[in-house]
Amino acid sequence: MDSAWLESLTSAPNNTGELRTVAGIALPASLLVLILLLSVFGNAAVIIVMLKTPHLREKTTNILLINLSMTDLLNATLVMPGALVSLIADRWLLGMYWCYTQCALNYWFIIVSMLTLAMISIDGFYAVIHPLHYMNIITPKVTRLGICYAWFQGCVFALIPALYRWVVYDYWEVVCAIDWDNEHHDEVIAYVSVAFITCFLIPTGVIVFCYLKIACAVRSSSGPQIPRGGRRQRQDVRVIHSLTVVVVVYFICMSPFCVTKVLKICLGSSALPPYLNLTASWFAFVASGTNPFIYGIFRHDFRQAFRNLICRRERIFPSPPRRPNNQGTGQSQLTGREEGTMPM
């Protein structure tokens, strides 16, 4: 093992000579714990609700939302804990191989999320602009193939930095990331440029195009209309609005992360203020925890499904059958209603 490389992995940065203060550790660590908990429980709730609710599970769009929630959940369980440990310890303690793994997983989940959002926008585009062809084009099989491709593309781009050993622990990002100042600078620039175009710019163009078309169709009285009842159409528009908010919030959270990467390529890693890197990482983590709340605010069907799941806990944790109780008419009637029998 290269001792110089290991030293750079586990030590504080020497390009600025600046270290975090106690407050600079405690406050970000507390915020990261909150983000981690919200991401884990929120995305787990989304997945359970959709899998346990048949009419949600059958919708093609919700297959993509399950994939997005699964990506966020994996990010919260596999990437954030390492960042939390290294932040509290003020150094990387988890070893070289987990550093490679964390970097690969972080890039993998980011790319899959981006491609999934692009597929969600395409789904909405066909649902609104070409409703008569929607069922023939956006089938469950096509959706699953798209999801598999997103994970494959993300895996390819995520493995390259680890395989070529371009990864070091970034003290201020609090995650393992690409070493922007290594001797393979030209190769790193080529990789990042291709990844930025194929995993960010192209999906962004698809998303912007689809949602502009959707917005024009929804606002125009002469635009294409979905041949359904008025109530159903309003529900579809509301779902599209919620998905639009998901995309906008994701871009807001991920923009600092992407912009700082481009600036590091152009100006070098030491050109950015230290806490700007930390802020970019935290915004990227926040993106994993916002979607469940967006669904709860904008989607009545999701709120209702979640409420039903909470009120009927036996769907997840079945309770043992109760014995008949004849002590009191009111109690026997309540037991009868709970067990689905007629009160005596």
XYZ file of C-alpha atoms in Angstrom:
344
model
C 0.000 0.000 0.000
C 1.279 3.494 -0.903
C 2.109 5.168 2.421
C 1.986 8.669 0.932
C -1.465 7.992 -0.494
C -2.646 6.591 2.847
C -1.322 9.635 4.656
C -3.294 11.941 2.395
C -6.350 9.764 2.981
C -6.356 9.959 6.766
C -4.924 13.375 7.494
C -6.261 16.886 7.443
C -5.684 19.021 4.363
C -2.360 20.757 4.063
C -3.288 23.067 1.214
C -5.022 25.541 3.517
C -3.749 24.507 6.940
C -7.251 25.150 8.287
C -9.106 22.680 10.476
C -12.684 22.533 11.657
C -13.527 23.959 15.055
C -15.615 22.124 17.653
C -18.664 24.108 16.564
C -17.745 23.382 12.957
C -18.005 19.683 13.776
C -20.964 19.628 16.161
C -23.370 21.709 14.067
C -22.836 19.904 10.718
C -22.872 16.530 12.506
C -26.219 17.308 14.147
C -27.632 18.416 10.820
C -26.345 15.279 9.100
C -27.934 13.038 11.752
C -31.258 14.769 11.125
C -30.900 14.415 7.345
C -29.933 10.756 7.692
C -32.917 9.901 9.903
C -35.398 11.751 7.706
C -33.973 10.089 4.600
C -34.086 6.573 6.041
C -37.553 6.707 7.593
C -39.105 8.905 4.908
C -37.947 6.847 1.934
C -38.662 3.564 3.712
C -42.208 4.810 4.336
C -42.617 5.731 0.660
C -41.470 2.296 -0.484
C -43.705 0.460 2.003
C -46.761 2.573 1.179
C -46.407 2.054 -2.553
C -45.732 -1.672 -2.269
C -48.641 -2.176 0.129
C -51.145 -0.095 -1.875
C -52.265 -1.881 -5.068
C -53.548 1.153 -6.982
C -50.252 2.983 -6.348
C -48.107 -0.025 -7.135
C -49.794 -0.554 -10.508
C -48.982 2.933 -11.844
C -45.922 3.033 -14.084
C -44.816 6.379 -12.683
C -44.760 4.978 -9.184
C -42.376 2.209 -10.268
C -39.926 4.988 -11.044
C -40.683 6.702 -7.735
C -39.944 3.453 -5.877
C -36.605 3.303 -7.689
C -35.875 6.918 -6.755
C -36.775 6.279 -3.108
C -34.658 3.124 -3.070
C -31.689 5.112 -4.397
C -32.150 7.764 -1.713
C -32.517 5.104 0.977
C -29.282 3.382 -0.103
C -27.509 6.738 -0.146
C -28.660 7.390 3.413
C -27.581 3.971 4.687
C -24.331 3.429 2.760
C -22.844 6.889 2.102
C -24.027 9.219 4.873
C -22.852 7.100 7.853
C -19.248 7.171 6.603
C -19.448 10.943 6.227
C -20.880 11.242 9.746
C -18.125 9.104 11.297
C -15.350 10.979 9.495
C -16.884 14.328 10.446
C -17.063 13.463 14.140
C -13.564 11.932 14.118
C -12.286 14.846 12.002
C -10.495 12.362 9.743
C -11.172 9.236 7.665
C -11.049 6.080 9.790
C -12.735 3.468 7.604
C -9.791 2.381 5.482
C -8.726 2.665 1.880
C -11.111 0.116 0.364
C -14.225 1.546 1.971
C -13.077 4.975 0.782
C -13.075 3.645 -2.783
C -16.450 2.026 -2.156
C -18.039 5.138 -0.673
C -16.897 7.258 -3.610
C -18.282 4.744 -6.113
C -21.591 4.406 -4.272
C -21.998 8.155 -3.951
C -21.501 8.770 -7.679
C -23.594 5.705 -8.549
C -26.640 6.849 -6.585
C -26.381 10.413 -7.876
C -26.316 9.244 -11.500
C -29.200 6.796 -11.007
C -31.293 9.525 -9.372
C -30.625 11.901 -12.253
C -31.521 9.335 -14.913
C -34.632 8.294 -12.976
C -35.844 11.894 -12.891
C -35.333 12.067 -16.657
C -37.437 8.913 -17.089
C -40.148 10.373 -14.836
C -40.292 13.455 -17.059
C -40.591 11.258 -20.171
C -43.411 9.332 -18.495
C -45.276 12.561 -17.778
C -44.617 13.832 -21.302
C -46.322 10.838 -22.926
C -49.149 10.837 -20.371
C -50.065 14.437 -21.192
C -48.914 15.020 -24.769
C -49.594 11.560 -26.246
C -52.193 10.005 -23.927
C -53.599 7.647 -26.570
C -50.184 6.057 -27.111
C -49.089 6.147 -23.465
C -50.152 2.624 -22.530
C -48.484 1.161 -25.615
C -45.166 2.987 -25.174
C -44.656 3.372 -21.420
C -45.219 -0.216 -20.370
C -43.989 -1.818 -17.128
C -41.444 -3.794 -19.156
C -40.054 -0.640 -20.799
C -39.940 1.071 -17.411
C -38.012 -1.773 -15.803
C -35.568 -1.857 -18.721
C -35.013 1.876 -18.291
C -34.345 1.405 -14.583
C -31.861 -1.387 -15.299
C -30.065 0.821 -17.817
C -29.873 3.677 -15.295
C -28.198 1.395 -12.740
C -25.846 0.026 -15.400
C -24.744 3.462 -16.614
C -24.330 4.685 -13.063
C -22.229 1.642 -12.188
C -19.896 2.154 -15.169
C -19.167 5.797 -14.365
C -18.978 5.154 -10.611
C -16.356 2.401 -10.903
C -13.886 4.287 -13.108
C -12.406 6.583 -10.389
C -12.026 3.664 -7.979
C -10.470 1.319 -10.526
C -7.934 3.952 -11.602
C -7.222 4.958 -7.980
C -8.182 8.587 -8.418
C -9.963 8.628 -5.063
C -8.887 10.351 -1.848
C -10.721 11.538 1.236
C -11.803 15.146 0.755
C -11.551 16.697 4.208
C -13.976 19.541 3.538
C -16.502 17.564 1.515
C -16.414 14.933 4.281
C -16.652 12.174 1.665
C -14.215 10.272 -0.489
C -14.074 11.870 -3.925
C -11.854 12.320 -6.956
C -8.423 13.786 -6.335
C -8.471 16.781 -8.627
C -4.759 17.505 -8.229
C -3.282 14.075 -9.016
C -0.823 13.292 -11.797
C -3.594 11.947 -14.061
C -5.183 15.357 -14.431
C -5.885 15.048 -18.156
C -7.577 11.674 -17.749
C -9.657 13.013 -14.864
C -10.779 15.994 -16.938
C -11.785 13.698 -19.811
C -13.732 11.414 -17.461
C -15.527 14.244 -15.675
C -16.388 15.957 -18.963
C -17.965 12.818 -20.422
C -19.758 12.043 -17.164
C -21.038 15.618 -16.862
C -22.456 15.548 -20.386
C -24.001 12.063 -20.348
C -25.153 11.934 -16.726
C -26.144 15.554 -16.122
C -26.468 17.763 -19.201
C -28.377 15.306 -21.419
C -30.835 14.254 -18.645
C -31.269 17.935 -17.776
C -32.111 18.748 -21.390
C -34.646 15.907 -21.489
C -36.237 17.055 -18.234
C -36.487 20.703 -19.289
C -37.928 19.814 -22.702
C -40.545 17.432 -21.286
C -41.741 19.715 -18.528
C -41.932 22.738 -20.813
C -44.156 20.714 -23.141
C -46.240 19.530 -20.195
C -46.633 23.068 -18.862
C -47.753 24.352 -22.258
C -50.272 21.518 -22.640
C -51.723 22.014 -19.173
C -52.076 25.779 -19.508
C -53.425 25.804 -23.037
C -57.135 25.120 -23.394
C -56.567 24.040 -26.986
C -53.686 21.694 -26.105
C -53.896 17.913 -25.919
C -56.240 16.672 -23.225
C -56.350 13.336 -21.522
C -59.639 11.604 -22.393
C -60.719 10.973 -18.834
C -63.143 12.382 -16.308
C -62.549 15.854 -14.927
C -61.707 14.604 -11.440
C -59.218 12.039 -12.761
C -57.612 14.652 -15.006
C -57.191 17.047 -12.091
C -55.537 14.264 -10.113
C -53.111 13.611 -12.978
C -52.222 17.301 -13.203
C -51.636 17.380 -9.456
C -49.337 14.362 -9.688
C -47.393 16.077 -12.486
C -47.101 19.202 -10.324
C -45.653 17.122 -7.475
C -43.147 15.487 -9.831
C -42.157 18.920 -11.134
C -41.450 20.035 -7.576
C -39.354 16.881 -7.039
C -37.238 17.759 -10.085
C -36.849 21.439 -9.128
C -35.850 20.627 -5.541
C -33.387 18.010 -6.762
C -31.724 20.523 -9.078
C -31.545 23.103 -6.307
C -29.883 20.579 -3.996
C -27.505 19.106 -6.572
C -26.448 22.325 -8.327
C -23.860 23.305 -5.655
C -22.383 19.789 -5.829
C -22.035 19.880 -9.631
C -20.862 23.498 -9.804
C -18.123 22.972 -7.235
C -16.858 19.956 -9.214
C -16.620 22.044 -12.396
C -14.867 24.856 -10.514
C -12.339 22.392 -9.088
C -11.512 21.235 -12.602
C -11.050 24.786 -13.869
C -9.449 26.433 -10.830
C -8.063 23.595 -8.703
C -9.351 22.169 -5.432
C -7.656 24.812 -3.272
C -9.389 27.707 -5.041
C -12.753 27.174 -3.295
C -13.530 28.288 0.276
C -13.434 25.228 2.571
C -16.993 25.489 3.875
C -18.366 25.826 0.356
C -17.383 22.204 -0.228
C -19.100 21.133 2.989
C -22.242 23.059 2.039
C -22.302 21.397 -1.381
C -22.105 17.938 0.202
C -24.890 18.719 2.654
C -27.172 20.020 -0.109
C -26.576 16.775 -1.999
C -27.520 14.788 1.109
C -30.662 16.887 1.614
C -31.836 15.823 -1.855
C -32.224 12.273 -0.507
C -34.624 13.335 2.233
C -36.952 15.823 0.555
C -38.990 13.620 -1.789
C -41.151 11.887 0.867
C -42.306 15.268 2.166
C -43.062 16.505 -1.350
C -45.267 13.455 -1.939
C -47.024 14.043 1.374
C -47.698 17.709 0.618
C -48.737 17.548 -3.044
C -50.236 14.075 -3.501
C -53.569 13.291 -1.915
C -53.395 9.637 -3.027
C -50.109 9.171 -1.217
C -51.382 10.892 1.946
C -54.476 8.721 1.929
C -52.469 5.533 1.380
C -50.065 6.436 4.170
C -52.984 7.257 6.497
C -54.630 3.935 5.702
C -51.385 2.086 6.340
C -50.924 3.760 9.724
C -54.544 3.194 10.768
C -54.463 -0.442 9.688
C -51.223 -1.577 11.229
C -52.075 -5.222 10.813
C -51.095 -4.938 7.157
C -47.459 -4.741 8.224
C -47.524 -6.202 11.735
C -50.502 -8.564 11.939
C -51.907 -8.849 15.432
C -52.949 -12.235 16.843
C -56.663 -13.025 16.578
C -58.671 -11.946 19.575
C -60.716 -14.328 21.608
C -64.472 -13.753 21.779
C -65.398 -11.574 24.722
C -68.970 -11.471 25.907
C -68.359 -9.160 28.831
C -70.409 -6.166 27.825
C -72.388 -5.380 24.733
C -70.297 -2.384 23.706
C -67.046 -4.305 23.899
C -68.412 -7.258 21.937
C -69.695 -4.929 19.223
C -66.305 -3.222 18.927
C -64.574 -6.608 18.721
C -67.015 -7.706 16.073
C -66.328 -4.666 13.910
C -62.568 -5.066 14.256
C -62.692 -8.731 13.281
C -65.059 -8.107 10.399
C -67.979 -10.034 12.047
C -71.514 -8.962 12.831
C -72.113 -7.919 16.461
C -74.360 -10.252 18.392
